Each structure stands twice: as structure tokens, then as C-alpha cells.
PDB file of C-alpha atoms in Angstrom:
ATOM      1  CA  UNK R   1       0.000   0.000   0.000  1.00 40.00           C
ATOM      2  CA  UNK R   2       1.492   3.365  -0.863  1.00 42.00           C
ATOM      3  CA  UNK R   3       0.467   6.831   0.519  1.00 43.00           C
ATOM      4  CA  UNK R   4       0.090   8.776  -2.119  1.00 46.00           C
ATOM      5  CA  UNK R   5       1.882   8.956  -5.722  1.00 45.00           C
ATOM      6  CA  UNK R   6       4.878  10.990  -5.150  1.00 51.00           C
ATOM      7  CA  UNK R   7       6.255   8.039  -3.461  1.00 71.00           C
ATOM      8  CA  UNK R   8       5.780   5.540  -6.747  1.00 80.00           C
ATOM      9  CA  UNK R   9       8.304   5.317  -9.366  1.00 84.00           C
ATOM     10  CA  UNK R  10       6.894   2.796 -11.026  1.00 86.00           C
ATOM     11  CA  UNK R  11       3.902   0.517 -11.351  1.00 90.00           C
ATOM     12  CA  UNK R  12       3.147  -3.510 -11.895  1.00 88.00           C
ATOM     13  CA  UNK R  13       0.889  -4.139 -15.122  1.00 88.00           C
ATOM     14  CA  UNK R  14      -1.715  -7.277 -15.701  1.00 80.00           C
ATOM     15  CA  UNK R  15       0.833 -10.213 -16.287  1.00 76.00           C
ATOM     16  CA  UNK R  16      -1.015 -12.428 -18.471  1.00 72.00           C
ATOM     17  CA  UNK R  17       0.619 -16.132 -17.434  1.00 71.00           C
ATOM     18  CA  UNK R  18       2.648 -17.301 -14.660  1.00 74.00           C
ATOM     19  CA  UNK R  19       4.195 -20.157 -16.607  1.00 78.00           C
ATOM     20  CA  UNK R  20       7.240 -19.474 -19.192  1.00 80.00           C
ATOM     21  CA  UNK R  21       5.620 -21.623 -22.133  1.00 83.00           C
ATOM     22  CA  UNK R  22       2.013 -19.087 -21.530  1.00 82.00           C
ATOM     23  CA  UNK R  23       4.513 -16.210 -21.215  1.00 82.00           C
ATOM     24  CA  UNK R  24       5.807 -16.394 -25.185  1.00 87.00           C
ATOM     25  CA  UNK R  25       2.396 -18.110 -26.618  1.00 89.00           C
ATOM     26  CA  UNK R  26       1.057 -14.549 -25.524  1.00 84.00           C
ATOM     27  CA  UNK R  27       4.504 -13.154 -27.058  1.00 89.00           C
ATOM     28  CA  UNK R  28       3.912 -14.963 -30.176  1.00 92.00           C
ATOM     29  CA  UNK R  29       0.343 -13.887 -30.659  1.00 91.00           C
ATOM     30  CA  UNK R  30       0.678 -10.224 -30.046  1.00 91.00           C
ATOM     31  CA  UNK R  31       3.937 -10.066 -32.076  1.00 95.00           C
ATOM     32  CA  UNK R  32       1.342 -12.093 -34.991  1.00 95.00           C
ATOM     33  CA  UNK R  33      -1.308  -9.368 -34.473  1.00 94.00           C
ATOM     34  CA  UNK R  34       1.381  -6.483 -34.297  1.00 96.00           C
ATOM     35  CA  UNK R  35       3.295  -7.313 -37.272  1.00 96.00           C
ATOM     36  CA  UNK R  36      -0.253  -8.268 -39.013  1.00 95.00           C
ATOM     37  CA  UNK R  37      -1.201  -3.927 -38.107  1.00 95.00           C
ATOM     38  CA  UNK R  38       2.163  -2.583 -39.395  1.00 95.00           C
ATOM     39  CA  UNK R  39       1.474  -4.443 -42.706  1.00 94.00           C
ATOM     40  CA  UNK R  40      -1.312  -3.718 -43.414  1.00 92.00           C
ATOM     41  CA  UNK R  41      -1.599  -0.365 -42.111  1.00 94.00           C
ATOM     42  CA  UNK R  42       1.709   0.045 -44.384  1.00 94.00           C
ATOM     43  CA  UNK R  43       0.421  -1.274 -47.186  1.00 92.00           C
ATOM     44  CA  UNK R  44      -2.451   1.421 -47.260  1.00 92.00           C
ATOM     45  CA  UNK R  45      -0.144   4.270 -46.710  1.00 93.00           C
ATOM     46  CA  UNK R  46       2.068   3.015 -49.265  1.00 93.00           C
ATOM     47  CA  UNK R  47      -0.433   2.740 -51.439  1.00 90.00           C
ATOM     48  CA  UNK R  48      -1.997   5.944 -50.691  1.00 91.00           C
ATOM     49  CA  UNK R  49       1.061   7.902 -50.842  1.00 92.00           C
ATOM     50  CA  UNK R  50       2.362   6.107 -54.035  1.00 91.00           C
ATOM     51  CA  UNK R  51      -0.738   6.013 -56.304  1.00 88.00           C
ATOM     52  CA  UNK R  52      -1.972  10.014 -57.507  1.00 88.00           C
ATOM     53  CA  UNK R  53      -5.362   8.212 -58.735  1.00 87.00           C
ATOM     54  CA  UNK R  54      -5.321   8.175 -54.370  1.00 86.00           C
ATOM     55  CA  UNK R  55      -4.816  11.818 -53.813  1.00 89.00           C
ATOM     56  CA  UNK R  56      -8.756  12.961 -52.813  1.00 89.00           C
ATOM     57  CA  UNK R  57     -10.008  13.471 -50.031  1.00 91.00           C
ATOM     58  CA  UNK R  58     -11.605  10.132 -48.686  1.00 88.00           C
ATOM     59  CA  UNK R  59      -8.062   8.169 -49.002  1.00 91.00           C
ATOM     60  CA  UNK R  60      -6.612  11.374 -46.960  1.00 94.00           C
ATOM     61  CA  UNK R  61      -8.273  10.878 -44.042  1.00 94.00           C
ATOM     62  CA  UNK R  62      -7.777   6.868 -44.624  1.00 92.00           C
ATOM     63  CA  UNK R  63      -3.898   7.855 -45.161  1.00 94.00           C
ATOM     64  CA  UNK R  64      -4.399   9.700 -41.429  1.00 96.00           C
ATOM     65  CA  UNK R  65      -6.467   7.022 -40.077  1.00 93.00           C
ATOM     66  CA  UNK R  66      -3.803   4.414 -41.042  1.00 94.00           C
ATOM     67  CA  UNK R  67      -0.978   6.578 -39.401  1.00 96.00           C
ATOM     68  CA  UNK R  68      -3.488   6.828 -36.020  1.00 95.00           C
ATOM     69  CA  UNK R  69      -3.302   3.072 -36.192  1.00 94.00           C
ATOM     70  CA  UNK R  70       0.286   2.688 -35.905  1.00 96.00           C
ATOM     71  CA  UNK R  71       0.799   5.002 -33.709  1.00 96.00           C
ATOM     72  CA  UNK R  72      -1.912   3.622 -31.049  1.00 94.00           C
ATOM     73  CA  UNK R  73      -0.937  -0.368 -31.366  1.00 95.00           C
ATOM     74  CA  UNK R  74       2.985   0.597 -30.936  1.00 95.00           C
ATOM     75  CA  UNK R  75       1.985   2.692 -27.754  1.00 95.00           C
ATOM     76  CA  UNK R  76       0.527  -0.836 -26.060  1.00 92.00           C
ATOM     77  CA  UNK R  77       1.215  -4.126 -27.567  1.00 93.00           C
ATOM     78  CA  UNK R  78       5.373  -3.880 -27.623  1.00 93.00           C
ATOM     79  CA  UNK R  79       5.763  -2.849 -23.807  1.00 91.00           C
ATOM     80  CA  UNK R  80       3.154  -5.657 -23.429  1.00 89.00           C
ATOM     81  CA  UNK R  81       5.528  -7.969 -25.532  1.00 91.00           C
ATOM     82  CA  UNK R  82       8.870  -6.904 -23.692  1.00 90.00           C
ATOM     83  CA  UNK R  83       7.064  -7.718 -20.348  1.00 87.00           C
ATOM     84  CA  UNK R  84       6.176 -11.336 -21.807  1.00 85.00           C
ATOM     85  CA  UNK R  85       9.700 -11.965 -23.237  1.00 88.00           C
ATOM     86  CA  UNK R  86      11.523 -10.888 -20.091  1.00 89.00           C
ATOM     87  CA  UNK R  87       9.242 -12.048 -17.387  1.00 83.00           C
ATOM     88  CA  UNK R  88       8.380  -8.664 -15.661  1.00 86.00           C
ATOM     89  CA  UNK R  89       5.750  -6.702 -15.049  1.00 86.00           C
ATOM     90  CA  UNK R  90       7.105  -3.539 -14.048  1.00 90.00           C
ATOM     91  CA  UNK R  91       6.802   0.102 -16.191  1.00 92.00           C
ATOM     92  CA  UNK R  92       8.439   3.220 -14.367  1.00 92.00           C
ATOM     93  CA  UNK R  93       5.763   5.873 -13.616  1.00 92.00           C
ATOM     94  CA  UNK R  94       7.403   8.183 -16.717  1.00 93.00           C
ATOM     95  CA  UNK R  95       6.508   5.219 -19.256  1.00 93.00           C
ATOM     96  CA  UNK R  96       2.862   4.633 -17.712  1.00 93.00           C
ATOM     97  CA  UNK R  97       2.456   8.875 -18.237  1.00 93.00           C
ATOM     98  CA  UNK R  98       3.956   8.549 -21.303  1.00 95.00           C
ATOM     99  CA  UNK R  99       1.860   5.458 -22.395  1.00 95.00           C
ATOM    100  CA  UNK R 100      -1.663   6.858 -21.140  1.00 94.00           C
ATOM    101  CA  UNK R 101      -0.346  10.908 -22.809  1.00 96.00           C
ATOM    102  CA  UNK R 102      -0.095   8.651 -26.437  1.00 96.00           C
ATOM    103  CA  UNK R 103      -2.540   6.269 -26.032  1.00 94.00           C
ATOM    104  CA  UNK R 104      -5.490   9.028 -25.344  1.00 93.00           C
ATOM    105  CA  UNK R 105      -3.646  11.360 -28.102  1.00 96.00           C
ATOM    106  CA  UNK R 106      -3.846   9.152 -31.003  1.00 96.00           C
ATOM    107  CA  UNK R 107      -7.475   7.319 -29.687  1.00 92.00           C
ATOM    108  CA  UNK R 108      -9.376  11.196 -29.584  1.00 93.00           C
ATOM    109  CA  UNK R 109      -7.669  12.238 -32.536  1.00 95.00           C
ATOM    110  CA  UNK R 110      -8.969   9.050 -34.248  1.00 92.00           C
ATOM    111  CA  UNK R 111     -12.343   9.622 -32.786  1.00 92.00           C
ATOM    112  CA  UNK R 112     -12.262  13.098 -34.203  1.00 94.00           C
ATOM    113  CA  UNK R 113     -10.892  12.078 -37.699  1.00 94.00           C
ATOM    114  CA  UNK R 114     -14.079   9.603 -37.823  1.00 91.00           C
ATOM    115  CA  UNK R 115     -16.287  12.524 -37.549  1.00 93.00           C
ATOM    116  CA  UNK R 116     -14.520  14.695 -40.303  1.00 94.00           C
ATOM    117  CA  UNK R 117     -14.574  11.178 -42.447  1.00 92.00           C
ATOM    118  CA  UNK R 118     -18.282  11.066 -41.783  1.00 91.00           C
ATOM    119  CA  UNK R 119     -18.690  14.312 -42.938  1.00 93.00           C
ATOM    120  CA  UNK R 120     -16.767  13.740 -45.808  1.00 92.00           C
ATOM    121  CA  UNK R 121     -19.246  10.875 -46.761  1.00 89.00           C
ATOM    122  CA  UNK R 122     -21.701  13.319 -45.882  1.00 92.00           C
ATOM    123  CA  UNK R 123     -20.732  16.048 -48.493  1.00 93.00           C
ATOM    124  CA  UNK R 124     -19.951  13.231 -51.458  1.00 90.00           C
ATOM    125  CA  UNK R 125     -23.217  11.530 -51.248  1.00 88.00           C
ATOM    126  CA  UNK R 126     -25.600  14.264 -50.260  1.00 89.00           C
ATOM    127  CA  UNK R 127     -23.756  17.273 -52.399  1.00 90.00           C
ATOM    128  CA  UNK R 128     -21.589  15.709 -54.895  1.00 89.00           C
ATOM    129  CA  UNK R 129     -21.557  18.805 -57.198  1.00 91.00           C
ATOM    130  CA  UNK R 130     -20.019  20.755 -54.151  1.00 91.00           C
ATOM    131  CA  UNK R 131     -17.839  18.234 -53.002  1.00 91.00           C
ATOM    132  CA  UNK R 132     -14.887  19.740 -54.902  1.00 88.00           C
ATOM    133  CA  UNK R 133     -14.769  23.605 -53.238  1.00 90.00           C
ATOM    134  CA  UNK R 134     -16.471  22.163 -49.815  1.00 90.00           C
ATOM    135  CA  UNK R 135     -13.623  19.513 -49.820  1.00 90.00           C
ATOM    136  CA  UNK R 136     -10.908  21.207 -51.560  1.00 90.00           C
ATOM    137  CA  UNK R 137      -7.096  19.940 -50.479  1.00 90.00           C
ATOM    138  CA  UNK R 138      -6.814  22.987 -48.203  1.00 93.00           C
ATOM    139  CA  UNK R 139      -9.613  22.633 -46.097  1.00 93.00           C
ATOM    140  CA  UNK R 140      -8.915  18.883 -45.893  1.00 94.00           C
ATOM    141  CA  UNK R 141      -5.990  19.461 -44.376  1.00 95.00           C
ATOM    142  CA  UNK R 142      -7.094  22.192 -42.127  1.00 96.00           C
ATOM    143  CA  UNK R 143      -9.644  19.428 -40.939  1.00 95.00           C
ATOM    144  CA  UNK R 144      -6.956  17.070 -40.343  1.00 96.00           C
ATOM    145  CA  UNK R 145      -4.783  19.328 -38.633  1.00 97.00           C
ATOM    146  CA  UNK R 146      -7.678  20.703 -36.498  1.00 96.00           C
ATOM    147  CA  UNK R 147      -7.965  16.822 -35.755  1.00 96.00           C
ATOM    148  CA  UNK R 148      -4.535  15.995 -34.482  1.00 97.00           C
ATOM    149  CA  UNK R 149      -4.486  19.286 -32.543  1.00 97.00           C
ATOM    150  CA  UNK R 150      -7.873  19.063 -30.452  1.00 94.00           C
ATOM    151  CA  UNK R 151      -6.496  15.273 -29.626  1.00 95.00           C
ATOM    152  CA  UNK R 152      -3.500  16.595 -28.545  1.00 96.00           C
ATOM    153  CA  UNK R 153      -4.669  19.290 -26.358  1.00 94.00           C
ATOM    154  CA  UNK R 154      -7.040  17.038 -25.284  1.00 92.00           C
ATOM    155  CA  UNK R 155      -4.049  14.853 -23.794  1.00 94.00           C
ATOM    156  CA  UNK R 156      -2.177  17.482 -22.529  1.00 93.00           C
ATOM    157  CA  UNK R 157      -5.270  18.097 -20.547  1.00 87.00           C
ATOM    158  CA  UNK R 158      -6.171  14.875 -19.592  1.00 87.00           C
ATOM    159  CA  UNK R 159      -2.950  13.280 -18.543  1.00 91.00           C
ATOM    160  CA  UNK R 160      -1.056  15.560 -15.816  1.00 89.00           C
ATOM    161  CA  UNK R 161      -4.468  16.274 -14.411  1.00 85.00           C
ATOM    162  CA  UNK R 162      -5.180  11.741 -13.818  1.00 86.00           C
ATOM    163  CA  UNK R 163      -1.405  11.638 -12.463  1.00 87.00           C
ATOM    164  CA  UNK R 164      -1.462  14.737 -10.315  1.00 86.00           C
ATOM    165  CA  UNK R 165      -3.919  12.899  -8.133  1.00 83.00           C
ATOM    166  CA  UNK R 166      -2.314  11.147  -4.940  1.00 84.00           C
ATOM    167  CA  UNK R 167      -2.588   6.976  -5.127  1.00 84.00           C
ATOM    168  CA  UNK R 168      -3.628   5.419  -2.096  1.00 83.00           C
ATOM    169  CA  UNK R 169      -4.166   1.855  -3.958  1.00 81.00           C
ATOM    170  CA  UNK R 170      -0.770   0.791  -4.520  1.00 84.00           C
ATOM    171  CA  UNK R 171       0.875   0.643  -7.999  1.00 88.00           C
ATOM    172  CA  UNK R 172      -0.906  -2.742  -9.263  1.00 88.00           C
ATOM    173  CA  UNK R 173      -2.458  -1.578 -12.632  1.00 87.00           C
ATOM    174  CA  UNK R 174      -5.244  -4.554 -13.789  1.00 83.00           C
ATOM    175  CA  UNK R 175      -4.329  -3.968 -17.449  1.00 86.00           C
ATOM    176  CA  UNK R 176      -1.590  -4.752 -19.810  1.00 88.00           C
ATOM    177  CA  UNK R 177      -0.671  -1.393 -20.743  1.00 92.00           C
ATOM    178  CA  UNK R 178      -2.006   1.987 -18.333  1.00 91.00           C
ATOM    179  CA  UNK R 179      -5.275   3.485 -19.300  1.00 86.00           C
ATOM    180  CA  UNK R 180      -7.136   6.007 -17.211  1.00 84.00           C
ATOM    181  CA  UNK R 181      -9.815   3.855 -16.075  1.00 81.00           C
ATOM    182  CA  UNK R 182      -7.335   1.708 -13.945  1.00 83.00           C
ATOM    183  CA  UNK R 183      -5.124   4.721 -12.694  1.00 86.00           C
ATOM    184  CA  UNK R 184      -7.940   6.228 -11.070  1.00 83.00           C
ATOM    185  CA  UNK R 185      -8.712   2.942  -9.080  1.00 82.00           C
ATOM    186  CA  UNK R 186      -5.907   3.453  -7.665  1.00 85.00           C
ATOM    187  CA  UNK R 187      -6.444   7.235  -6.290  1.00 81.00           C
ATOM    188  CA  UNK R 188      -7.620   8.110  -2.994  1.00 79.00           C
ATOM    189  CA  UNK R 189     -11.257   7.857  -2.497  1.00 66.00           C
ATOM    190  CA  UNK R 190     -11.564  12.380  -1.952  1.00 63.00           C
ATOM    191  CA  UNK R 191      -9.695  12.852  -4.976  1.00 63.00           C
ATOM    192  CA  UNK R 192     -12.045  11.941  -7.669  1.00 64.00           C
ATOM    193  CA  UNK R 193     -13.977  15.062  -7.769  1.00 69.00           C
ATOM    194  CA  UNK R 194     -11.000  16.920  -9.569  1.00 66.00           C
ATOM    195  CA  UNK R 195     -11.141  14.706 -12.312  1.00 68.00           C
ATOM    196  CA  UNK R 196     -14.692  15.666 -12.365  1.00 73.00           C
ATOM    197  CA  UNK R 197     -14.816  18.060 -14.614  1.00 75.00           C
ATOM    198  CA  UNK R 198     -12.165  16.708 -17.551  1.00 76.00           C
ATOM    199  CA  UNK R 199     -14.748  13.847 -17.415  1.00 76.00           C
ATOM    200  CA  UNK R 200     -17.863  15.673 -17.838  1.00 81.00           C
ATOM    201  CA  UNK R 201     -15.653  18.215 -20.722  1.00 82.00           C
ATOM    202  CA  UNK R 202     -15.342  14.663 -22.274  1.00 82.00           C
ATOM    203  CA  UNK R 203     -18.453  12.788 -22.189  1.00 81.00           C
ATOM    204  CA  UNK R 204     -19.929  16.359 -23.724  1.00 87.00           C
ATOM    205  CA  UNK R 205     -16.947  16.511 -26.621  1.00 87.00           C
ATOM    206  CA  UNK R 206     -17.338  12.453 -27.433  1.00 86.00           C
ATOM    207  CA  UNK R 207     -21.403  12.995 -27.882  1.00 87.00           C
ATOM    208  CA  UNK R 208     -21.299  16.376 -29.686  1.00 91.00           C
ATOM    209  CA  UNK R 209     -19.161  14.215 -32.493  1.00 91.00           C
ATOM    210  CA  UNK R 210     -21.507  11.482 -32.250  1.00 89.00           C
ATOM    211  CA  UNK R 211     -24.390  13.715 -32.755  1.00 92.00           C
ATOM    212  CA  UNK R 212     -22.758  15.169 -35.544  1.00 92.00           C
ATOM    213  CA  UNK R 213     -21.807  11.307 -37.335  1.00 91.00           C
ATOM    214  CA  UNK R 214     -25.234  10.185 -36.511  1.00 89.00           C
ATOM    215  CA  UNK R 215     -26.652  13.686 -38.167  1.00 93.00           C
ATOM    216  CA  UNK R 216     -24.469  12.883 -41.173  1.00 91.00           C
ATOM    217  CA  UNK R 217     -25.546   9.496 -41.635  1.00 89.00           C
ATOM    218  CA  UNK R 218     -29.121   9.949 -41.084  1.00 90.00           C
ATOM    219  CA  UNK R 219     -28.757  12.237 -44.012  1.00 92.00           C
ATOM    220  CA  UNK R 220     -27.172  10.003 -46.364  1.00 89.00           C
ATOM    221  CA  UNK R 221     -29.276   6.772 -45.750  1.00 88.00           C
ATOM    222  CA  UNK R 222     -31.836   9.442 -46.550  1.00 89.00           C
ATOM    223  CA  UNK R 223     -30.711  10.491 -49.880  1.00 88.00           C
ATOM    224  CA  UNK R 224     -28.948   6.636 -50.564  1.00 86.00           C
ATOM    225  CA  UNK R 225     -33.036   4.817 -50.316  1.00 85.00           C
ATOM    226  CA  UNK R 226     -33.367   7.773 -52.993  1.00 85.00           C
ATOM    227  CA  UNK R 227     -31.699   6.470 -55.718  1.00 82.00           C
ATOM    228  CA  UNK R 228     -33.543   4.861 -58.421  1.00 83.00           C
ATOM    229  CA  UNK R 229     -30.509   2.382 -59.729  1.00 83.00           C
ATOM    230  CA  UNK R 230     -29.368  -0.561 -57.523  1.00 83.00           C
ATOM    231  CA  UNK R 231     -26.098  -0.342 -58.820  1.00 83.00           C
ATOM    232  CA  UNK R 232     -25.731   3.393 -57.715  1.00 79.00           C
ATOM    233  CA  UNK R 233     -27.394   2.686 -54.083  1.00 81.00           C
ATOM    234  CA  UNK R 234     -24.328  -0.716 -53.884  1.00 81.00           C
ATOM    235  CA  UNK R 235     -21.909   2.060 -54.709  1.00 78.00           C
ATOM    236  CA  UNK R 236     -22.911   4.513 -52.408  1.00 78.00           C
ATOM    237  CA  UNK R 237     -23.272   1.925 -49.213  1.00 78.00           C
ATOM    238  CA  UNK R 238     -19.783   0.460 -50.226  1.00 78.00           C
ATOM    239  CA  UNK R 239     -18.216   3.461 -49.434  1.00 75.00           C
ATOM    240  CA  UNK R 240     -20.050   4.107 -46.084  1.00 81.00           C
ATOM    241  CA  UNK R 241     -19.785   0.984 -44.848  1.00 81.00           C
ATOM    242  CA  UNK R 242     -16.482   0.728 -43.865  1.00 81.00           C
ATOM    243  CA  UNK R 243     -16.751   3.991 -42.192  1.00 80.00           C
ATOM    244  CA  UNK R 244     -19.404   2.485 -40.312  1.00 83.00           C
ATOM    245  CA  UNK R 245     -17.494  -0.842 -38.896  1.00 81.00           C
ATOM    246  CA  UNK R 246     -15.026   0.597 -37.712  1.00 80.00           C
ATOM    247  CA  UNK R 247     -16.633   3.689 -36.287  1.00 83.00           C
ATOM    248  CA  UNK R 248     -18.978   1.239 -34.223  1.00 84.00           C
ATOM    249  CA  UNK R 249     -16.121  -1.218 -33.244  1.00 80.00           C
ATOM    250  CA  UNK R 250     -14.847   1.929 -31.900  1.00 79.00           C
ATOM    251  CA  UNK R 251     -17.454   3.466 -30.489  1.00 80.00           C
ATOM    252  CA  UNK R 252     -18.828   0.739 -28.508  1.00 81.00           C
ATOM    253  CA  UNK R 253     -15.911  -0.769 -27.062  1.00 77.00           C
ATOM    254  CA  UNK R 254     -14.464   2.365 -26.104  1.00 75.00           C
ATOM    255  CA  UNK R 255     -17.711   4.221 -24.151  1.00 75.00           C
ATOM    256  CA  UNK R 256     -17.936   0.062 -22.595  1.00 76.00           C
ATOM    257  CA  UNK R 257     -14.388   0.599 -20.948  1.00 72.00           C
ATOM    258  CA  UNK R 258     -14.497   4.231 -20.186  1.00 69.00           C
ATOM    259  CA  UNK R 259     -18.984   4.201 -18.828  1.00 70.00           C
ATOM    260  CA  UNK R 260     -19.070   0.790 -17.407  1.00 66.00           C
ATOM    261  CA  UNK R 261     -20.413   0.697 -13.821  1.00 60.00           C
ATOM    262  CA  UNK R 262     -17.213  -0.298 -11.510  1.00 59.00           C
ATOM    263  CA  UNK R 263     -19.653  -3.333  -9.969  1.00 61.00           C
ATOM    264  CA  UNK R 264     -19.275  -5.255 -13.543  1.00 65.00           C
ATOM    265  CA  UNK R 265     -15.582  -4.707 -13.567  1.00 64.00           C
ATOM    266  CA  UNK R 266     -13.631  -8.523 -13.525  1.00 71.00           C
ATOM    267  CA  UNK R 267     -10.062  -8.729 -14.595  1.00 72.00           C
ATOM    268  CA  UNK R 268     -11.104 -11.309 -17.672  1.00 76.00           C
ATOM    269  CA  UNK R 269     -13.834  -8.267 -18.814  1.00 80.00           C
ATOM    270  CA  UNK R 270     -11.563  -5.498 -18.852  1.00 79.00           C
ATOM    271  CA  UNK R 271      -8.892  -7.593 -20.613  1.00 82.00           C
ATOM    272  CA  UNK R 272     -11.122  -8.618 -23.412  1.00 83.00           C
ATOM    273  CA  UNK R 273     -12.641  -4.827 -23.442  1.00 82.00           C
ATOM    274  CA  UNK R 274      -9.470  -3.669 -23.594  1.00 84.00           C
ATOM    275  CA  UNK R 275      -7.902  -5.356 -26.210  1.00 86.00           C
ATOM    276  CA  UNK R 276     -10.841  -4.344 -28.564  1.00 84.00           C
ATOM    277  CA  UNK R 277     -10.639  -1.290 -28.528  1.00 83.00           C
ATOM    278  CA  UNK R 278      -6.693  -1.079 -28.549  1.00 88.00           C
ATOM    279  CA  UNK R 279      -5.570  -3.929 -30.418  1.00 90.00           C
ATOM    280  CA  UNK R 280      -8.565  -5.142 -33.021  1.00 88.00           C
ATOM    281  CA  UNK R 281      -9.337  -1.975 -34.378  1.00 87.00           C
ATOM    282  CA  UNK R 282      -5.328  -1.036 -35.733  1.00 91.00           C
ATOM    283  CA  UNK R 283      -5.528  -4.358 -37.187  1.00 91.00           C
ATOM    284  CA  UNK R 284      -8.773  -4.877 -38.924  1.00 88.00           C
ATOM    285  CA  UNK R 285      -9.448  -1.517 -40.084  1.00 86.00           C
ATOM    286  CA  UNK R 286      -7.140  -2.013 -43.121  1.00 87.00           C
ATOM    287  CA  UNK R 287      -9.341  -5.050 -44.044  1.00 85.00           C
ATOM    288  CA  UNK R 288     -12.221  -3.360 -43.206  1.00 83.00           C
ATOM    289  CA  UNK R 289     -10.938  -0.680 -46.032  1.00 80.00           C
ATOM    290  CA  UNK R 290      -9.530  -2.633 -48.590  1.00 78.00           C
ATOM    291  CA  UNK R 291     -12.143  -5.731 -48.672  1.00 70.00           C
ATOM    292  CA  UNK R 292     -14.944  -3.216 -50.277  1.00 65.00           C
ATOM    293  CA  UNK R 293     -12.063  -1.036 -52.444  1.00 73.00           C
ATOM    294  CA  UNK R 294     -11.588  -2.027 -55.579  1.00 74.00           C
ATOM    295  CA  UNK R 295      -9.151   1.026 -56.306  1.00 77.00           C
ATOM    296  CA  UNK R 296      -7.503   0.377 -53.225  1.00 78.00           C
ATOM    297  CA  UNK R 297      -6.532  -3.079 -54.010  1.00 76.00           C
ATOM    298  CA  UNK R 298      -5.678  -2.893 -57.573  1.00 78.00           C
ATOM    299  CA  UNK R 299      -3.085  -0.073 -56.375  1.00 77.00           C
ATOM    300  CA  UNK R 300      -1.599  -2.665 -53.711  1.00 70.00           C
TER     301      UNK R 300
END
């Protein structure tokens, strides 16, 4: 038991196995998944970058979704494989910061590229003709950019204000990477009501870009049942799709970890929850992407 965090310098993660051969099966499969998301998360920027056919603004934000990807498996899975190979749990209180700062950077910016891709589906489906000057490489960029800098600020808020708070719950973290969730489990009971008001700053952020992707869809399933031709309505859902399974992967998983009541809370649960909405999503979304894309797979 510790008195409060000052005193920690570093804390014990969720060890998956006690026994060596468990220890590297768990190795083995996160290093298949991880090397699995850098290929095919590689393949689409490659592609992307490579191929000018590429160069509008739906494979833009794909391009930015893809980097997002990266970024948020490589924050979690290879600690979590270092941990297996050398039999530890331990991560010094810098790298859990640093893990939870990246982590929530790269998850809110994806959340907020989502939104900007579900307006982009928005504009091509619903005004096609003004797609071009509502959508133009400038302002696609500007959205992007607007993206990654929210999610940023949004981390720089979020992460000195969860590790300023003093731990009275040890330094056992029941997860295989830190997330906020468990690092406020392990604050003193009084000190929750500072972290009020990121939270409720949050919850209103996350469901003002819902609102806006379920505004945006509700108008283009309007406009989609339209359309006389089968063939154009195919075309028009193939595209949307996508967008869709991932963004309710996402969605759900992540407002399960973060909204959960602490009662249903078992280590199994949060394992499962936890790995997907950190690990599936980097991985499948380039499937999810380049199952339905013709032009996407021709260029790869």
C-alpha cells in the first residue's frame, strides 16, 4: 500500500501467465497481431502515398487514419511484448504517463478524424456537385490538422491532471498497458472530484461528435433509399460501410471501458474490453478498407 503517488516510481501491469511456455504463446500472438497492423496499415499508406489516382479526399483521411493506427498499437502491444519476453511486469511511472499521454492522443484524434470522415461521406453523397470547393485539399488538411491538434490538447489536458492525483491503492495496474480507467482505481477515495470536470468536458466533446456522425448518416441513408438504380445505391453503401465498422467497433468498445459501472468490472472483462478497442481496431481496419475497395486493391 502506498500513501500517495509521489512516493511511486513505477507501477506492476496485468501479467497475463505465470508459466514461461504461456509467457511467449502470448509473445507470439501479439507479435502475430502487431506485425499483421504494421502491414497492413503500411500497405495502405504506401499505397496511398504512391498512387496520384489516391490523392482525394476520402483516401486522406484513410492515409491519417492508417498513421493513427500505428501510432496507437505501438503505444501498447510492444511494452506488453517486452514484459512477456523478459518475465516482468514492471513500467516506471514516466513510461505509464507517457503510455496513457499517447494512447489518449492518437485514440481522440482518431475519434475526431471519424467525424470529419463522416462528414466527408456526408458532403460526397448528399452534395456531390459541391464536393470539390467544400472539400478542396486545403480545407482537408485544415480538418486534419484541427484533428490531431484538439487530440492533442485534449491529452495534454487529460494526462497531468489523472497523475497529479495522490494513489492510495498501490501501484498494481489490472491492465496490460495503463489506461485512465485503472489509474484512477488506484487514487484516494476524496480525490475523484478533480477529475470531475475533464470527465464531464469529455463525455460532452465524445457525444457532440456522435451527434454530428449520426446527423451525417441519417442524411445520407436518406438520400442513398433515394436512388432509383441498384447499382448506384451498392456504390454509395460500399463506401459508407467501412466507415461504419469501424466507427462502431470503436465506439462501442471504447464508451464500454471508459462508462461501465465499476460493480461489472472482472479482470477477464476489462482484458477482453481492452484489447478491442486497442488492439482489433489497428488491425482490422485495413481489411475493413480494402475488402470493399476495388481502387484500393488494384493499387496494392
Amino acid at each position: 500500500q502506498m500513501s500517495n503517488g509521489s512516493s511511486i516510481t513505477e507501477f506492476f501491469l496485468l501479467q497475463f501467465a505465470n508459466t514461461r511456455e504461456w509467457q511467449l504463446l502470448h509473445l507470439s500472438l501479439f507479435l502475430g497481431v502487431y506485425m499483421a497492423s504494421l502491414l497492413g496499415n503500411g500497405l495502405i499508406i504506401t499505397a496511398i502515398a504512391c498512387n496520384h489516382h489516391l490523392h482525394t479526399p476520402m483516401y486522406f483521411f484513410l492515409l491519417n487514419l492508417s498513421l493513427l493506427d500505428l501510432g496507437s498499437i505501438s503505444t501498447t502491444l510492444p511494452k506488453a511484448m517486452a514484459n512477456s519476453l523478459w518475465d516482468t511486469r514492471t513500467i516506471s511511472f514516466m513510461g505509464c504517463a507517457a503510455q496513457v499521454f499517447f494512447f489518449l492522443f492518437l485514440m481522440s484524434v482518431e475519434y475526431f478524424l471519424l467525424t470529419v470522415m463522416a462528414y466527408d461521406r456526408y458532403v460526397a453523397i448528399c452534395h456531390p456537385l459541391h464536393y470539390g470547393t467544400l472539400l478542396g485539399s486545403r480545407a482537408c488538411v485544415r480538418m486534419a490538422a484541427a484533428a490531431w491538434g484538439s487530440g492533442f490538447l485534449y491529452a495534454m489536458l487529460h494526462t497531468p491532471n489523472t497523475f497529479s492525483l495522490p494513489l492510495c491503492q498501490g501501484n498494481t495496474i489490472d491492465q496490460f498497458f495503463c489506461e485512465i480507467p485503472q489509474i484512477l482505481k488506484l487514487s484516494c477515495s476524496g480525490s475523484l472530484l478533480r477529475q470531475f470536470g475533464v470527465l464531464i468536458f469529455s463525455a460532452i466533446l465524445a457525444f457532440g461528435c456522435f451527434i454530428l456522425i449520426v446527423l451525417s448518416y441519417m442524411q445520407i441513408f436518406t438520400i442513398v433509399l433515394r436512388i432509383p438504380s441498384r447499382q448506384g445505391r451498392h456504390k454509395a453503401f460500399s463506401t459508407c460501410l467501412p466507415h461504419l465498422a469501424v466507427l462502431s467497433l470503436y465506439v462501442s468498445t471504447g464508451m464500454f471501458t471508459y462508462l461501465k459501472a465499476p460493480s461489472i468490472s472482472s479482470e477477464s472483462l476489462n482484458l477482453v474490453m481492452a484489447v478491442l478497442y486497442s488492439v482489433v481496431p489497428p488491425t482490422v481496419n485495413p481489411l475493413i478498407y480494402s475488402v470493399r475497395n476495388q481502387e484500393l486493391k488494384d493499387t496494392m
